[in-house]
């Protein structure tokens, strides 16, 4: 934004007033994720930044130790979670959307269908199908603010409508397999295998450098001879 401001400050004012846009055409409900980015790759690269200057083997060891520690901490956290307890992420999203649902109103229809009004916009809700006209519920598999308004109106538990992917049982299953410590190379078993050495360094033949130098010198001499001939050439007077 700072670069844009240097070119045109009015563009920054315009962009800051653009409302949040929601696009659904690139998201699959089966994925149960409302983010379509590769930020996790950038996060991993940032964590491994201190090891990038190390040799390949040492870099792999340090990255493995970092992953082992991270997975181990998640595993210890999963032990204390109940099977239906929401993850920290899902609980935060649900709390934020619950606060937003206060500004919505519900009109009940039939067959588990409802109409939720937010401002001047109306959204159809199917509680049994867990769908909302805004599309947020289908993509994230966590009730949107309109769905939560219906859930609270019916005096139901919001956590019962959150996907099992965001609960303790799935969290435990995700981190049930963890990385095991590796022994130091000094403790590795010995094998009767040939030692692989780096390829030998080969120097170029001296005749190549000599020929190249000779050609360069010949070019310089011929170039200066040409300049000398041009400078000594008589001027032709045109009348």
PDB file of C-alpha atoms in Angstrom:
ATOM      1  CA  UNK A   1       0.000   0.000   0.000  1.00  0.00           C
ATOM      2  CA  UNK A   2       2.911   2.347   0.658  1.00  0.00           C
ATOM      3  CA  UNK A   3       4.130   1.876  -2.921  1.00  0.00           C
ATOM      4  CA  UNK A   4       0.639   2.601  -4.245  1.00  0.00           C
ATOM      5  CA  UNK A   5       0.418   5.728  -2.080  1.00  0.00           C
ATOM      6  CA  UNK A   6       3.599   7.106  -3.643  1.00  0.00           C
ATOM      7  CA  UNK A   7       2.077   6.772  -7.096  1.00  0.00           C
ATOM      8  CA  UNK A   8      -1.520   7.793  -6.364  1.00  0.00           C
ATOM      9  CA  UNK A   9      -2.784   8.523  -2.808  1.00  0.00           C
ATOM     10  CA  UNK A  10      -6.375   8.524  -4.076  1.00  0.00           C
ATOM     11  CA  UNK A  11      -6.036   4.843  -4.978  1.00  0.00           C
ATOM     12  CA  UNK A  12      -5.251   4.002  -1.338  1.00  0.00           C
ATOM     13  CA  UNK A  13      -8.366   5.867  -0.178  1.00  0.00           C
ATOM     14  CA  UNK A  14     -10.455   3.951  -2.705  1.00  0.00           C
ATOM     15  CA  UNK A  15      -9.048   0.534  -1.764  1.00  0.00           C
ATOM     16  CA  UNK A  16      -9.558   1.162   1.954  1.00  0.00           C
ATOM     17  CA  UNK A  17     -13.274   1.752   1.346  1.00  0.00           C
ATOM     18  CA  UNK A  18     -13.848  -1.364  -0.787  1.00  0.00           C
ATOM     19  CA  UNK A  19     -16.109  -3.779   1.157  1.00  0.00           C
ATOM     20  CA  UNK A  20     -15.122  -7.386   1.799  1.00  0.00           C
ATOM     21  CA  UNK A  21     -15.927  -9.572  -1.181  1.00  0.00           C
ATOM     22  CA  UNK A  22     -16.891 -13.241  -0.951  1.00  0.00           C
ATOM     23  CA  UNK A  23     -16.275 -15.573  -3.886  1.00  0.00           C
ATOM     24  CA  UNK A  24     -17.377 -19.214  -3.898  1.00  0.00           C
ATOM     25  CA  UNK A  25     -16.485 -20.497  -7.354  1.00  0.00           C
ATOM     26  CA  UNK A  26     -12.978 -21.728  -6.371  1.00  0.00           C
ATOM     27  CA  UNK A  27     -13.959 -23.522  -3.150  1.00  0.00           C
ATOM     28  CA  UNK A  28     -15.104 -27.115  -2.683  1.00  0.00           C
ATOM     29  CA  UNK A  29     -17.388 -27.861   0.312  1.00  0.00           C
ATOM     30  CA  UNK A  30     -15.767 -31.299   0.689  1.00  0.00           C
ATOM     31  CA  UNK A  31     -12.467 -29.633   1.616  1.00  0.00           C
ATOM     32  CA  UNK A  32     -14.057 -27.911   4.641  1.00  0.00           C
ATOM     33  CA  UNK A  33     -11.750 -24.918   4.410  1.00  0.00           C
ATOM     34  CA  UNK A  34     -12.542 -21.287   3.606  1.00  0.00           C
ATOM     35  CA  UNK A  35      -8.928 -20.379   2.771  1.00  0.00           C
ATOM     36  CA  UNK A  36      -7.496 -20.985  -0.682  1.00  0.00           C
ATOM     37  CA  UNK A  37      -3.889 -19.914  -0.135  1.00  0.00           C
ATOM     38  CA  UNK A  38      -0.429 -21.419   0.365  1.00  0.00           C
ATOM     39  CA  UNK A  39       0.348 -19.511   3.539  1.00  0.00           C
ATOM     40  CA  UNK A  40       1.271 -22.707   5.368  1.00  0.00           C
ATOM     41  CA  UNK A  41       4.245 -23.099   2.996  1.00  0.00           C
ATOM     42  CA  UNK A  42       5.389 -19.552   3.771  1.00  0.00           C
ATOM     43  CA  UNK A  43       5.019 -20.238   7.504  1.00  0.00           C
ATOM     44  CA  UNK A  44       7.161 -23.361   7.239  1.00  0.00           C
ATOM     45  CA  UNK A  45       9.811 -21.497   5.244  1.00  0.00           C
ATOM     46  CA  UNK A  46       9.908 -18.765   7.874  1.00  0.00           C
ATOM     47  CA  UNK A  47      10.448 -21.315  10.653  1.00  0.00           C
ATOM     48  CA  UNK A  48      13.286 -23.017   8.792  1.00  0.00           C
ATOM     49  CA  UNK A  49      15.047 -19.757   7.909  1.00  0.00           C
ATOM     50  CA  UNK A  50      17.775 -20.125  10.613  1.00  0.00           C
ATOM     51  CA  UNK A  51      18.845 -23.467   9.074  1.00  0.00           C
ATOM     52  CA  UNK A  52      19.150 -22.492   5.406  1.00  0.00           C
ATOM     53  CA  UNK A  53      22.866 -21.709   5.534  1.00  0.00           C
ATOM     54  CA  UNK A  54      23.717 -25.138   6.931  1.00  0.00           C
ATOM     55  CA  UNK A  55      24.869 -28.168   4.915  1.00  0.00           C
ATOM     56  CA  UNK A  56      22.103 -30.319   3.491  1.00  0.00           C
ATOM     57  CA  UNK A  57      22.331 -33.075   6.113  1.00  0.00           C
ATOM     58  CA  UNK A  58      22.447 -30.634   9.043  1.00  0.00           C
ATOM     59  CA  UNK A  59      19.562 -28.647   7.561  1.00  0.00           C
ATOM     60  CA  UNK A  60      17.437 -31.797   7.328  1.00  0.00           C
ATOM     61  CA  UNK A  61      18.280 -32.725  10.915  1.00  0.00           C
ATOM     62  CA  UNK A  62      17.303 -29.297  12.238  1.00  0.00           C
ATOM     63  CA  UNK A  63      14.077 -29.220  10.220  1.00  0.00           C
ATOM     64  CA  UNK A  64      13.213 -32.715  11.483  1.00  0.00           C
ATOM     65  CA  UNK A  65      13.832 -31.690  15.084  1.00  0.00           C
ATOM     66  CA  UNK A  66      11.620 -28.632  14.627  1.00  0.00           C
ATOM     67  CA  UNK A  67       8.777 -30.742  13.178  1.00  0.00           C
ATOM     68  CA  UNK A  68       9.150 -33.351  15.918  1.00  0.00           C
ATOM     69  CA  UNK A  69       8.886 -30.682  18.611  1.00  0.00           C
ATOM     70  CA  UNK A  70       5.863 -29.023  16.975  1.00  0.00           C
ATOM     71  CA  UNK A  71       3.966 -32.286  16.482  1.00  0.00           C
ATOM     72  CA  UNK A  72       4.856 -33.396  20.011  1.00  0.00           C
ATOM     73  CA  UNK A  73       3.378 -30.245  21.548  1.00  0.00           C
ATOM     74  CA  UNK A  74       0.176 -30.714  19.523  1.00  0.00           C
ATOM     75  CA  UNK A  75       0.025 -34.353  20.611  1.00  0.00           C
ATOM     76  CA  UNK A  76       0.277 -33.374  24.302  1.00  0.00           C
ATOM     77  CA  UNK A  77      -2.470 -30.802  23.742  1.00  0.00           C
ATOM     78  CA  UNK A  78      -4.718 -33.377  22.058  1.00  0.00           C
ATOM     79  CA  UNK A  79      -4.523 -35.712  25.060  1.00  0.00           C
ATOM     80  CA  UNK A  80      -6.311 -33.169  27.235  1.00  0.00           C
ATOM     81  CA  UNK A  81      -9.108 -32.513  24.718  1.00  0.00           C
ATOM     82  CA  UNK A  82     -12.509 -34.157  24.962  1.00  0.00           C
ATOM     83  CA  UNK A  83     -13.866 -35.961  21.877  1.00  0.00           C
ATOM     84  CA  UNK A  84     -16.484 -33.252  21.209  1.00  0.00           C
ATOM     85  CA  UNK A  85     -14.428 -30.280  22.360  1.00  0.00           C
ATOM     86  CA  UNK A  86     -13.863 -27.637  19.691  1.00  0.00           C
ATOM     87  CA  UNK A  87     -10.381 -26.745  18.579  1.00  0.00           C
ATOM     88  CA  UNK A  88      -9.050 -23.337  19.475  1.00  0.00           C
ATOM     89  CA  UNK A  89      -9.550 -22.124  15.902  1.00  0.00           C
ATOM     90  CA  UNK A  90     -13.168 -23.314  15.634  1.00  0.00           C
ATOM     91  CA  UNK A  91     -14.048 -21.911  19.057  1.00  0.00           C
ATOM     92  CA  UNK A  92     -12.696 -18.505  18.064  1.00  0.00           C
ATOM     93  CA  UNK A  93     -14.632 -18.482  14.770  1.00  0.00           C
ATOM     94  CA  UNK A  94     -17.833 -19.540  16.513  1.00  0.00           C
ATOM     95  CA  UNK A  95     -17.468 -16.830  19.141  1.00  0.00           C
ATOM     96  CA  UNK A  96     -16.905 -14.124  16.526  1.00  0.00           C
ATOM     97  CA  UNK A  97     -19.896 -15.209  14.440  1.00  0.00           C
ATOM     98  CA  UNK A  98     -22.057 -15.480  17.557  1.00  0.00           C
ATOM     99  CA  UNK A  99     -21.434 -11.812  18.286  1.00  0.00           C
ATOM    100  CA  UNK A 100     -22.353 -10.933  14.703  1.00  0.00           C
ATOM    101  CA  UNK A 101     -25.581 -12.980  14.839  1.00  0.00           C
ATOM    102  CA  UNK A 102     -27.130 -10.543  17.303  1.00  0.00           C
ATOM    103  CA  UNK A 103     -27.907  -8.183  14.438  1.00  0.00           C
ATOM    104  CA  UNK A 104     -30.000 -10.799  12.585  1.00  0.00           C
ATOM    105  CA  UNK A 105     -33.675 -11.722  12.883  1.00  0.00           C
ATOM    106  CA  UNK A 106     -35.385 -15.066  12.178  1.00  0.00           C
ATOM    107  CA  UNK A 107     -38.647 -15.968  10.487  1.00  0.00           C
ATOM    108  CA  UNK A 108     -39.579 -19.657  10.681  1.00  0.00           C
ATOM    109  CA  UNK A 109     -41.009 -21.466   7.675  1.00  0.00           C
ATOM    110  CA  UNK A 110     -41.850 -25.186   7.443  1.00  0.00           C
ATOM    111  CA  UNK A 111     -39.779 -28.344   7.151  1.00  0.00           C
ATOM    112  CA  UNK A 112     -36.765 -26.983   9.018  1.00  0.00           C
ATOM    113  CA  UNK A 113     -36.403 -23.956   6.732  1.00  0.00           C
ATOM    114  CA  UNK A 114     -35.961 -20.418   7.983  1.00  0.00           C
ATOM    115  CA  UNK A 115     -35.479 -16.926   6.649  1.00  0.00           C
ATOM    116  CA  UNK A 116     -32.857 -14.772   8.328  1.00  0.00           C
ATOM    117  CA  UNK A 117     -32.805 -11.055   7.717  1.00  0.00           C
ATOM    118  CA  UNK A 118     -29.659  -8.988   8.146  1.00  0.00           C
ATOM    119  CA  UNK A 119     -30.186  -5.359   7.323  1.00  0.00           C
ATOM    120  CA  UNK A 120     -32.057  -5.270   4.021  1.00  0.00           C
ATOM    121  CA  UNK A 121     -30.827  -8.709   2.859  1.00  0.00           C
ATOM    122  CA  UNK A 122     -32.635 -12.012   3.446  1.00  0.00           C
ATOM    123  CA  UNK A 123     -30.925 -15.408   3.556  1.00  0.00           C
ATOM    124  CA  UNK A 124     -32.679 -18.804   3.257  1.00  0.00           C
ATOM    125  CA  UNK A 125     -31.561 -21.370   5.851  1.00  0.00           C
ATOM    126  CA  UNK A 126     -31.987 -25.157   5.825  1.00  0.00           C
ATOM    127  CA  UNK A 127     -31.053 -26.281   9.294  1.00  0.00           C
ATOM    128  CA  UNK A 128     -31.038 -30.038   8.619  1.00  0.00           C
ATOM    129  CA  UNK A 129     -28.930 -29.622   5.465  1.00  0.00           C
ATOM    130  CA  UNK A 130     -26.700 -27.035   7.215  1.00  0.00           C
ATOM    131  CA  UNK A 131     -26.841 -24.594   4.341  1.00  0.00           C
ATOM    132  CA  UNK A 132     -27.219 -20.832   4.145  1.00  0.00           C
ATOM    133  CA  UNK A 133     -27.735 -18.492   1.219  1.00  0.00           C
ATOM    134  CA  UNK A 134     -24.499 -16.672   2.024  1.00  0.00           C
ATOM    135  CA  UNK A 135     -22.491 -19.864   1.392  1.00  0.00           C
ATOM    136  CA  UNK A 136     -20.187 -19.449   4.390  1.00  0.00           C
ATOM    137  CA  UNK A 137     -21.664 -22.368   6.319  1.00  0.00           C
ATOM    138  CA  UNK A 138     -21.227 -24.796   3.410  1.00  0.00           C
ATOM    139  CA  UNK A 139     -17.605 -23.820   2.773  1.00  0.00           C
ATOM    140  CA  UNK A 140     -16.260 -23.639   6.334  1.00  0.00           C
ATOM    141  CA  UNK A 141     -18.571 -26.281   7.881  1.00  0.00           C
ATOM    142  CA  UNK A 142     -18.913 -23.944  10.861  1.00  0.00           C
ATOM    143  CA  UNK A 143     -22.324 -22.215  11.227  1.00  0.00           C
ATOM    144  CA  UNK A 144     -22.360 -18.700   9.816  1.00  0.00           C
ATOM    145  CA  UNK A 145     -23.924 -15.819  11.733  1.00  0.00           C
ATOM    146  CA  UNK A 146     -27.262 -16.407  10.010  1.00  0.00           C
ATOM    147  CA  UNK A 147     -27.245 -20.105  10.863  1.00  0.00           C
ATOM    148  CA  UNK A 148     -26.291 -19.338  14.453  1.00  0.00           C
ATOM    149  CA  UNK A 149     -29.235 -16.972  14.755  1.00  0.00           C
ATOM    150  CA  UNK A 150     -31.527 -19.876  13.811  1.00  0.00           C
ATOM    151  CA  UNK A 151     -29.722 -22.309  16.144  1.00  0.00           C
ATOM    152  CA  UNK A 152     -30.029 -19.956  19.112  1.00  0.00           C
ATOM    153  CA  UNK A 153     -33.648 -19.194  18.176  1.00  0.00           C
ATOM    154  CA  UNK A 154     -34.411 -22.941  18.366  1.00  0.00           C
ATOM    155  CA  UNK A 155     -32.452 -23.227  21.646  1.00  0.00           C
ATOM    156  CA  UNK A 156     -30.013 -25.758  20.212  1.00  0.00           C
ATOM    157  CA  UNK A 157     -26.296 -26.234  20.868  1.00  0.00           C
ATOM    158  CA  UNK A 158     -24.102 -24.522  18.272  1.00  0.00           C
ATOM    159  CA  UNK A 159     -21.271 -27.026  18.749  1.00  0.00           C
ATOM    160  CA  UNK A 160     -23.538 -29.822  17.495  1.00  0.00           C
ATOM    161  CA  UNK A 161     -23.600 -28.142  14.071  1.00  0.00           C
ATOM    162  CA  UNK A 162     -19.813 -27.778  13.755  1.00  0.00           C
ATOM    163  CA  UNK A 163     -17.998 -30.344  11.608  1.00  0.00           C
ATOM    164  CA  UNK A 164     -16.287 -33.197  13.433  1.00  0.00           C
ATOM    165  CA  UNK A 165     -13.066 -32.128  11.725  1.00  0.00           C
ATOM    166  CA  UNK A 166     -12.856 -29.269  14.244  1.00  0.00           C
ATOM    167  CA  UNK A 167     -13.368 -31.396  17.349  1.00  0.00           C
ATOM    168  CA  UNK A 168     -11.106 -33.263  19.745  1.00  0.00           C
ATOM    169  CA  UNK A 169     -11.555 -36.705  18.232  1.00  0.00           C
ATOM    170  CA  UNK A 170     -10.277 -35.588  14.829  1.00  0.00           C
ATOM    171  CA  UNK A 171      -7.530 -33.519  16.480  1.00  0.00           C
ATOM    172  CA  UNK A 172      -6.320 -36.590  18.360  1.00  0.00           C
ATOM    173  CA  UNK A 173      -6.356 -38.676  15.187  1.00  0.00           C
ATOM    174  CA  UNK A 174      -4.399 -36.012  13.284  1.00  0.00           C
ATOM    175  CA  UNK A 175      -1.492 -36.014  15.752  1.00  0.00           C
ATOM    176  CA  UNK A 176      -1.644 -39.673  16.797  1.00  0.00           C
ATOM    177  CA  UNK A 177       1.304 -40.447  14.506  1.00  0.00           C
ATOM    178  CA  UNK A 178       4.377 -38.457  15.433  1.00  0.00           C
ATOM    179  CA  UNK A 179       8.042 -38.313  14.476  1.00  0.00           C
ATOM    180  CA  UNK A 180      10.539 -40.449  16.365  1.00  0.00           C
ATOM    181  CA  UNK A 181      14.034 -39.289  17.415  1.00  0.00           C
ATOM    182  CA  UNK A 182      16.910 -40.246  15.143  1.00  0.00           C
ATOM    183  CA  UNK A 183      20.306 -41.429  16.434  1.00  0.00           C
ATOM    184  CA  UNK A 184      23.461 -39.472  15.758  1.00  0.00           C
ATOM    185  CA  UNK A 185      25.642 -40.615  12.800  1.00  0.00           C
ATOM    186  CA  UNK A 186      28.190 -41.883  15.330  1.00  0.00           C
ATOM    187  CA  UNK A 187      25.604 -44.472  16.400  1.00  0.00           C
ATOM    188  CA  UNK A 188      24.699 -45.664  12.934  1.00  0.00           C
ATOM    189  CA  UNK A 189      25.554 -49.296  12.084  1.00  0.00           C
ATOM    190  CA  UNK A 190      28.502 -49.848   9.795  1.00  0.00           C
ATOM    191  CA  UNK A 191      28.039 -51.307   6.312  1.00  0.00           C
ATOM    192  CA  UNK A 192      30.579 -52.669   3.856  1.00  0.00           C
ATOM    193  CA  UNK A 193      29.794 -50.122   1.171  1.00  0.00           C
ATOM    194  CA  UNK A 194      32.102 -48.001  -0.990  1.00  0.00           C
ATOM    195  CA  UNK A 195      32.713 -44.460   0.126  1.00  0.00           C
ATOM    196  CA  UNK A 196      31.287 -41.968  -2.343  1.00  0.00           C
ATOM    197  CA  UNK A 197      33.719 -39.109  -2.911  1.00  0.00           C
ATOM    198  CA  UNK A 198      33.068 -35.829  -4.714  1.00  0.00           C
ATOM    199  CA  UNK A 199      34.136 -35.698  -8.369  1.00  0.00           C
ATOM    200  CA  UNK A 200      37.795 -34.749  -8.870  1.00  0.00           C
ATOM    201  CA  UNK A 201      38.617 -31.184  -9.836  1.00  0.00           C
ATOM    202  CA  UNK A 202      40.020 -30.898 -13.343  1.00  0.00           C
ATOM    203  CA  UNK A 203      42.086 -27.950 -14.437  1.00  0.00           C
ATOM    204  CA  UNK A 204      41.805 -26.725 -17.975  1.00  0.00           C
ATOM    205  CA  UNK A 205      44.788 -27.234 -20.247  1.00  0.00           C
ATOM    206  CA  UNK A 206      47.385 -24.441 -20.141  1.00  0.00           C
ATOM    207  CA  UNK A 207      47.454 -24.335 -23.957  1.00  0.00           C
ATOM    208  CA  UNK A 208      43.857 -23.114 -23.943  1.00  0.00           C
ATOM    209  CA  UNK A 209      44.743 -20.118 -21.793  1.00  0.00           C
ATOM    210  CA  UNK A 210      47.824 -19.456 -23.929  1.00  0.00           C
ATOM    211  CA  UNK A 211      45.877 -19.542 -27.181  1.00  0.00           C
ATOM    212  CA  UNK A 212      43.142 -17.361 -25.709  1.00  0.00           C
ATOM    213  CA  UNK A 213      45.690 -14.799 -24.472  1.00  0.00           C
ATOM    214  CA  UNK A 214      47.462 -14.838 -27.832  1.00  0.00           C
ATOM    215  CA  UNK A 215      44.199 -14.173 -29.667  1.00  0.00           C
ATOM    216  CA  UNK A 216      43.330 -11.311 -27.309  1.00  0.00           C
ATOM    217  CA  UNK A 217      46.766  -9.743 -27.765  1.00  0.00           C
ATOM    218  CA  UNK A 218      46.547 -10.110 -31.561  1.00  0.00           C
ATOM    219  CA  UNK A 219      43.151  -8.439 -31.562  1.00  0.00           C
ATOM    220  CA  UNK A 220      44.398  -5.500 -29.470  1.00  0.00           C
ATOM    221  CA  UNK A 221      47.442  -4.994 -31.761  1.00  0.00           C
ATOM    222  CA  UNK A 222      45.364  -5.123 -34.936  1.00  0.00           C
ATOM    223  CA  UNK A 223      42.824  -2.733 -33.413  1.00  0.00           C
ATOM    224  CA  UNK A 224      45.456  -0.156 -32.522  1.00  0.00           C
ATOM    225  CA  UNK A 225      47.061  -0.476 -35.964  1.00  0.00           C
ATOM    226  CA  UNK A 226      43.729   0.301 -37.561  1.00  0.00           C
ATOM    227  CA  UNK A 227      43.243   3.373 -35.369  1.00  0.00           C
ATOM    228  CA  UNK A 228      46.769   4.551 -36.153  1.00  0.00           C
ATOM    229  CA  UNK A 229      46.229   4.192 -39.909  1.00  0.00           C
ATOM    230  CA  UNK A 230      42.954   6.093 -39.708  1.00  0.00           C
ATOM    231  CA  UNK A 231      44.469   8.928 -37.698  1.00  0.00           C
ATOM    232  CA  UNK A 232      47.454   9.284 -40.088  1.00  0.00           C
ATOM    233  CA  UNK A 233      45.397   9.120 -43.246  1.00  0.00           C
ATOM    234  CA  UNK A 234      45.389  12.402 -45.216  1.00  0.00           C
ATOM    235  CA  UNK A 235      42.209  14.406 -45.144  1.00  0.00           C
ATOM    236  CA  UNK A 236      40.339  14.696 -48.411  1.00  0.00           C
ATOM    237  CA  UNK A 237      39.247  18.243 -49.135  1.00  0.00           C
ATOM    238  CA  UNK A 238      35.933  18.500 -50.949  1.00  0.00           C
ATOM    239  CA  UNK A 239      35.495  21.634 -53.078  1.00  0.00           C
TER     240      UNK A 239
END
